[in-house]
Amino acid sequence: MQTKTERSVSPFNQELKLKGFNVFKIEEDSSATKIYSRKDFYKICLTTGKSIINYSDRSFEQEGTILFFGNPHIPYSWETISTSYVGYTCLFSEEFLNMSERSDSILKSPLFSFGGTPVLKLTEDQRLFLNSIFDKMIEEQYTDYSFKDELIRNYIHLILHEALKMQPSEKYEQHQSAASRLTNVFFELLERQFPIETADNPLQLRSPQDYADNLSVHVNYLNKSIKEVTGKSTSAHISERIVTEAKALLQHTNWNVSEIAYALGFDYPTYFNNYFKRLTGTTPKAIRSYRS
């Protein structure tokens, strides 16, 4: 099946994909995140406050100013504990960074690698210096300077090199159980599959085994952990999320049922119809008829 139908996404997400880069102040946006396709972008956060970051199979509890590095290939979740939380976020794609030999080696450094340490504790002097770099990037991204992308890439490299000179923070959160950490990154990986923006790139992860493989754990351990923490099975969470996305596609796109079924990973529309009816008690066509 071939189609080029695309789903409407947020203006921020469209702009980010077009430019391959965005930087913004967290305090201006009232949260540490925006809605964007995390599976496509690396992330650098400079934040001041108290938070718990679940990264792969580990958990970091941090207070004060930290520098965080997110890899789109490694699931992570972020729990903000402070009532006041400020800083900066920088998002960029591999393509934007121009994968030169220098850039490739940096992205394979411990800052972004699986098993590495993505959190660095900063002194006040380091915070002030990096604040100035983020401010320069924010200012530069809105100029008409012909070589601003190259200049912004240099700023990103400067941040990365400064980070590589620092000692990593190894303060792990000990009281959170392994099951809770695994459950958190499972939900992060689950959410990373959505929203579905095009009907010609079907959902890749649909079974507990798919998620276990991506998280490098045995499927029985994944199922046991999620059941222990949430009281529901891995399959139930996956099914509920697929149905939620199916309803959104039915109500907010003009894709036909066959396109939606394919996008959600079903080989045949009848499989999707039966799946949807079993979980919701109604049919996809009935849901579509409700939209105004």
Coordinates of C-alpha atoms in Angstrom, one line a residue:
M1 CA 0.0 0.0 0.0
Q2 CA 1.4 3.4 -1.0
T3 CA 0.1 6.7 0.2
K4 CA 1.5 10.1 1.0
T5 CA -1.3 11.2 3.2
E6 CA 0.0 13.1 6.2
R7 CA -1.6 14.0 9.5
S8 CA -1.6 17.5 10.8
V9 CA 0.8 18.1 13.7
S10 CA 1.6 21.0 16.0
P11 CA 3.2 24.1 14.4
F12 CA 6.2 23.6 16.7
N13 CA 6.7 20.1 15.5
Q14 CA 6.4 21.1 11.8
E15 CA 8.9 24.0 12.3
L16 CA 11.3 21.7 14.2
K17 CA 11.3 19.1 11.5
L18 CA 11.7 21.7 8.8
K19 CA 14.7 23.3 10.5
G20 CA 16.1 20.3 12.3
F21 CA 16.8 22.5 15.3
N22 CA 15.1 24.6 18.0
V23 CA 16.1 26.1 21.3
F24 CA 13.8 27.8 23.9
K25 CA 13.6 28.8 27.5
I26 CA 11.7 26.4 29.8
E27 CA 10.3 29.1 32.1
E28 CA 8.6 30.8 29.1
D29 CA 6.8 27.6 28.2
S30 CA 5.8 26.5 31.7
S31 CA 7.2 23.0 31.3
A32 CA 10.4 21.2 30.5
T33 CA 9.1 19.8 27.3
K34 CA 7.2 20.7 24.1
I35 CA 5.2 18.4 21.8
Y36 CA 7.6 17.0 19.3
S37 CA 8.8 13.7 17.7
R38 CA 11.3 12.6 20.3
K39 CA 12.3 9.7 18.1
D40 CA 13.9 12.1 15.7
F41 CA 15.8 14.5 17.9
Y42 CA 18.7 14.7 20.3
K43 CA 18.0 16.9 23.3
I44 CA 20.2 19.0 25.6
C45 CA 18.5 20.5 28.8
L46 CA 20.1 23.0 31.1
T47 CA 17.7 23.1 34.2
T48 CA 17.6 24.4 37.7
G49 CA 15.3 22.7 40.1
K50 CA 14.6 19.2 41.6
S51 CA 13.7 16.3 39.3
I52 CA 13.9 12.5 38.8
I53 CA 15.1 11.3 35.4
N54 CA 14.4 7.7 34.4
Y55 CA 16.9 6.9 31.7
S56 CA 17.0 3.4 30.2
D57 CA 17.2 1.1 33.3
R58 CA 18.5 3.7 35.7
S59 CA 17.1 6.6 37.6
F60 CA 18.8 9.9 38.5
E61 CA 17.6 12.2 41.3
Q62 CA 18.9 15.7 40.9
E63 CA 18.6 19.0 42.7
G64 CA 20.2 22.3 41.6
T65 CA 21.5 22.9 38.1
I66 CA 22.1 20.1 35.8
L67 CA 22.9 19.5 32.1
F68 CA 21.0 16.6 30.6
F69 CA 21.6 14.8 27.3
G70 CA 18.7 12.9 25.6
N71 CA 19.3 10.3 22.8
P72 CA 16.3 9.6 20.6
H73 CA 17.3 5.9 20.6
I74 CA 17.2 5.5 24.4
P75 CA 13.9 5.8 26.2
Y76 CA 13.7 8.3 29.1
S77 CA 11.1 10.1 31.2
W78 CA 11.4 13.2 33.4
E79 CA 9.5 13.9 36.6
T80 CA 9.7 17.4 37.9
I81 CA 9.4 17.7 41.6
S82 CA 10.1 21.5 42.1
T83 CA 7.3 24.0 42.0
S84 CA 9.8 26.3 40.3
Y85 CA 11.7 24.8 37.3
V86 CA 13.7 27.0 34.9
G87 CA 16.3 26.6 32.2
Y88 CA 16.7 25.9 28.5
T89 CA 16.0 23.1 26.0
C90 CA 17.9 22.6 22.8
L91 CA 16.6 20.0 20.2
F92 CA 18.5 19.0 17.1
S93 CA 18.6 16.2 14.5
E94 CA 21.6 14.3 13.3
E95 CA 21.1 15.8 9.9
F96 CA 21.3 19.3 11.3
L97 CA 24.5 18.7 13.1
N98 CA 26.0 17.6 9.7
M99 CA 27.3 14.2 10.6
S100 CA 31.0 15.0 10.1
E101 CA 33.6 12.7 11.6
R102 CA 33.8 15.1 14.5
S103 CA 30.0 15.2 15.1
D104 CA 29.7 11.4 14.8
S105 CA 32.3 10.8 17.5
I106 CA 30.6 13.3 19.9
L107 CA 27.2 11.7 19.5
K108 CA 28.8 8.3 20.3
S109 CA 30.4 9.7 23.5
P110 CA 29.2 8.7 27.0
L111 CA 26.9 11.8 27.0
F112 CA 24.5 10.0 24.5
S113 CA 25.5 6.4 24.6
F114 CA 23.6 3.5 26.1
G115 CA 25.1 2.8 29.5
G116 CA 26.7 6.3 29.6
T117 CA 25.8 9.0 32.1
P118 CA 23.5 11.6 30.6
V119 CA 23.4 14.0 33.6
L120 CA 26.0 16.4 34.7
K121 CA 25.9 18.5 37.9
L122 CA 26.9 22.2 37.3
T123 CA 28.6 24.8 39.4
E124 CA 27.2 28.4 39.4
D125 CA 30.1 29.5 37.1
Q126 CA 29.3 26.7 34.7
R127 CA 25.6 27.5 34.7
L128 CA 26.3 31.2 33.9
F129 CA 28.6 30.3 31.1
L130 CA 26.2 27.8 29.5
N131 CA 23.3 30.2 30.0
S132 CA 25.1 32.7 27.8
I133 CA 25.6 30.0 25.1
F134 CA 21.9 29.1 25.1
D135 CA 20.9 32.8 25.0
K136 CA 23.2 33.3 22.0
M137 CA 21.5 30.3 20.2
I138 CA 18.0 31.6 21.0
E139 CA 19.0 35.1 19.6
E140 CA 20.7 33.6 16.6
Q141 CA 17.9 31.3 15.5
Y142 CA 15.7 34.3 14.7
T143 CA 18.2 36.3 12.7
D144 CA 18.6 36.5 8.9
Y145 CA 22.3 35.8 9.0
S146 CA 23.2 33.5 6.1
F147 CA 25.4 31.2 8.1
K148 CA 23.4 31.1 11.3
D149 CA 23.0 27.3 11.1
E150 CA 26.7 26.8 11.0
L151 CA 27.1 29.2 13.9
I152 CA 24.4 27.4 15.9
R153 CA 26.2 24.1 15.2
N154 CA 29.3 25.6 16.6
Y155 CA 27.5 26.6 19.8
I156 CA 26.1 23.0 20.2
H157 CA 29.6 21.6 19.7
L158 CA 30.9 24.1 22.4
I159 CA 28.3 22.9 24.9
L160 CA 29.2 19.2 24.1
H161 CA 32.9 19.8 24.5
E162 CA 32.4 21.7 27.8
A163 CA 30.3 18.8 29.0
L164 CA 32.9 16.2 28.0
K165 CA 35.4 18.0 30.3
M166 CA 33.1 17.7 33.3
Q167 CA 32.9 14.8 35.7
P168 CA 29.5 12.9 35.3
S169 CA 27.0 12.8 38.1
E170 CA 26.5 9.3 39.4
K171 CA 23.8 10.0 42.0
Y172 CA 21.2 7.4 41.3
E173 CA 17.8 7.3 42.9
Q174 CA 17.9 4.3 45.1
H175 CA 14.4 4.1 46.7
Q176 CA 12.6 3.6 43.3
S177 CA 12.3 0.0 42.5
A178 CA 13.7 -1.6 39.3
A179 CA 10.1 -2.5 38.3
S180 CA 9.1 1.2 38.6
R181 CA 12.1 2.3 36.5
L182 CA 11.4 -0.3 33.8
T183 CA 7.7 0.7 33.8
N184 CA 8.6 4.4 33.4
V185 CA 10.8 3.8 30.4
F186 CA 8.3 1.3 28.9
F187 CA 5.6 4.1 28.9
E188 CA 8.2 6.5 27.4
L189 CA 8.9 4.1 24.6
L190 CA 5.2 3.4 24.1
E191 CA 4.4 7.2 23.8
R192 CA 7.4 7.7 21.5
Q193 CA 5.5 5.7 18.8
F194 CA 2.8 8.5 18.7
P195 CA 1.3 10.6 17.2
I196 CA 1.2 8.8 13.9
E197 CA 1.8 11.5 11.2
T198 CA 1.8 9.5 8.0
A199 CA -0.1 6.5 6.8
D200 CA 2.8 5.0 4.9
N201 CA 5.0 4.3 7.9
P202 CA 3.3 1.6 10.0
L203 CA 3.6 1.2 13.7
Q204 CA 6.8 -0.8 14.5
L205 CA 6.2 -1.9 18.1
R206 CA 2.9 -3.7 18.8
S207 CA 3.6 -6.6 21.1
P208 CA 5.1 -7.0 24.6
Q209 CA 8.0 -8.9 22.9
D210 CA 8.7 -5.9 20.6
Y211 CA 9.0 -3.6 23.6
A212 CA 11.1 -6.2 25.6
D213 CA 13.5 -6.4 22.7
N214 CA 13.9 -2.7 22.5
L215 CA 14.4 -2.4 26.3
S216 CA 16.9 -5.3 26.3
V217 CA 14.9 -7.3 29.0
H218 CA 13.1 -10.6 28.9
V219 CA 9.5 -10.3 28.1
N220 CA 8.5 -12.2 31.2
Y221 CA 10.4 -9.7 33.4
L222 CA 8.8 -6.7 31.5
N223 CA 5.3 -8.2 32.0
K224 CA 5.9 -8.9 35.7
S225 CA 7.2 -5.4 36.4
I226 CA 4.4 -3.6 34.6
K227 CA 1.8 -5.8 36.3
E228 CA 3.4 -5.1 39.7
V229 CA 3.4 -1.4 39.2
T230 CA 0.2 -0.7 37.4
G231 CA -2.0 -3.7 38.0
K232 CA -2.5 -4.1 34.3
S233 CA -0.7 -6.2 31.7
T234 CA 1.8 -4.9 29.1
S235 CA -0.6 -6.0 26.4
A236 CA -3.5 -4.0 27.9
H237 CA -1.4 -0.8 28.0
I238 CA -0.3 -1.3 24.4
S239 CA -3.9 -2.0 23.2
E240 CA -5.3 1.0 25.1
R241 CA -2.8 3.3 23.5
I242 CA -3.4 1.9 20.0
V243 CA -7.1 2.3 20.4
T244 CA -6.7 5.9 21.7
E245 CA -4.6 6.7 18.6
A246 CA -7.1 5.0 16.3
K247 CA -9.9 7.2 17.7
A248 CA -7.8 10.3 17.1
L249 CA -7.1 9.3 13.5
L250 CA -10.8 8.5 12.9
Q251 CA -12.0 11.8 14.3
H252 CA -9.3 14.2 13.2
T253 CA -8.1 12.9 9.8
N254 CA -9.6 12.1 6.5
W255 CA -7.7 8.8 6.2
N256 CA -9.9 5.9 5.3
V257 CA -10.2 2.8 7.6
S258 CA -7.7 0.9 5.5
E259 CA -5.1 3.6 5.8
I260 CA -5.6 3.8 9.5
A261 CA -5.4 0.0 9.9
Y262 CA -2.1 -0.1 7.9
A263 CA -0.6 2.9 9.9
L264 CA -1.4 1.1 13.2
G265 CA 0.4 -2.1 12.0
F266 CA -2.6 -4.2 10.9
D267 CA -2.1 -6.2 7.7
Y268 CA -5.8 -6.2 6.8
P269 CA -8.7 -3.8 7.7
T270 CA -10.8 -6.7 9.0
Y271 CA -8.1 -7.5 11.6
F272 CA -8.3 -3.8 12.7
N273 CA -12.1 -3.7 12.8
N274 CA -12.3 -6.9 14.9
Y275 CA -9.5 -5.6 17.2
F276 CA -11.2 -2.2 17.6
K277 CA -14.6 -3.7 18.3
R278 CA -13.3 -6.2 20.8
L279 CA -11.7 -3.4 22.8
T280 CA -14.3 -0.7 22.5
G281 CA -17.6 -2.5 21.8
T282 CA -18.1 -0.4 18.7
T283 CA -16.8 -0.1 15.1
P284 CA -14.3 2.4 13.6
K285 CA -17.0 3.6 11.2
A286 CA -19.3 4.3 14.2
I287 CA -16.6 6.4 15.9
R288 CA -16.0 8.3 12.7
S289 CA -19.7 9.1 12.3
Y290 CA -19.6 10.9 15.7
R291 CA -17.3 13.6 14.6
S292 CA -18.8 17.0 13.7

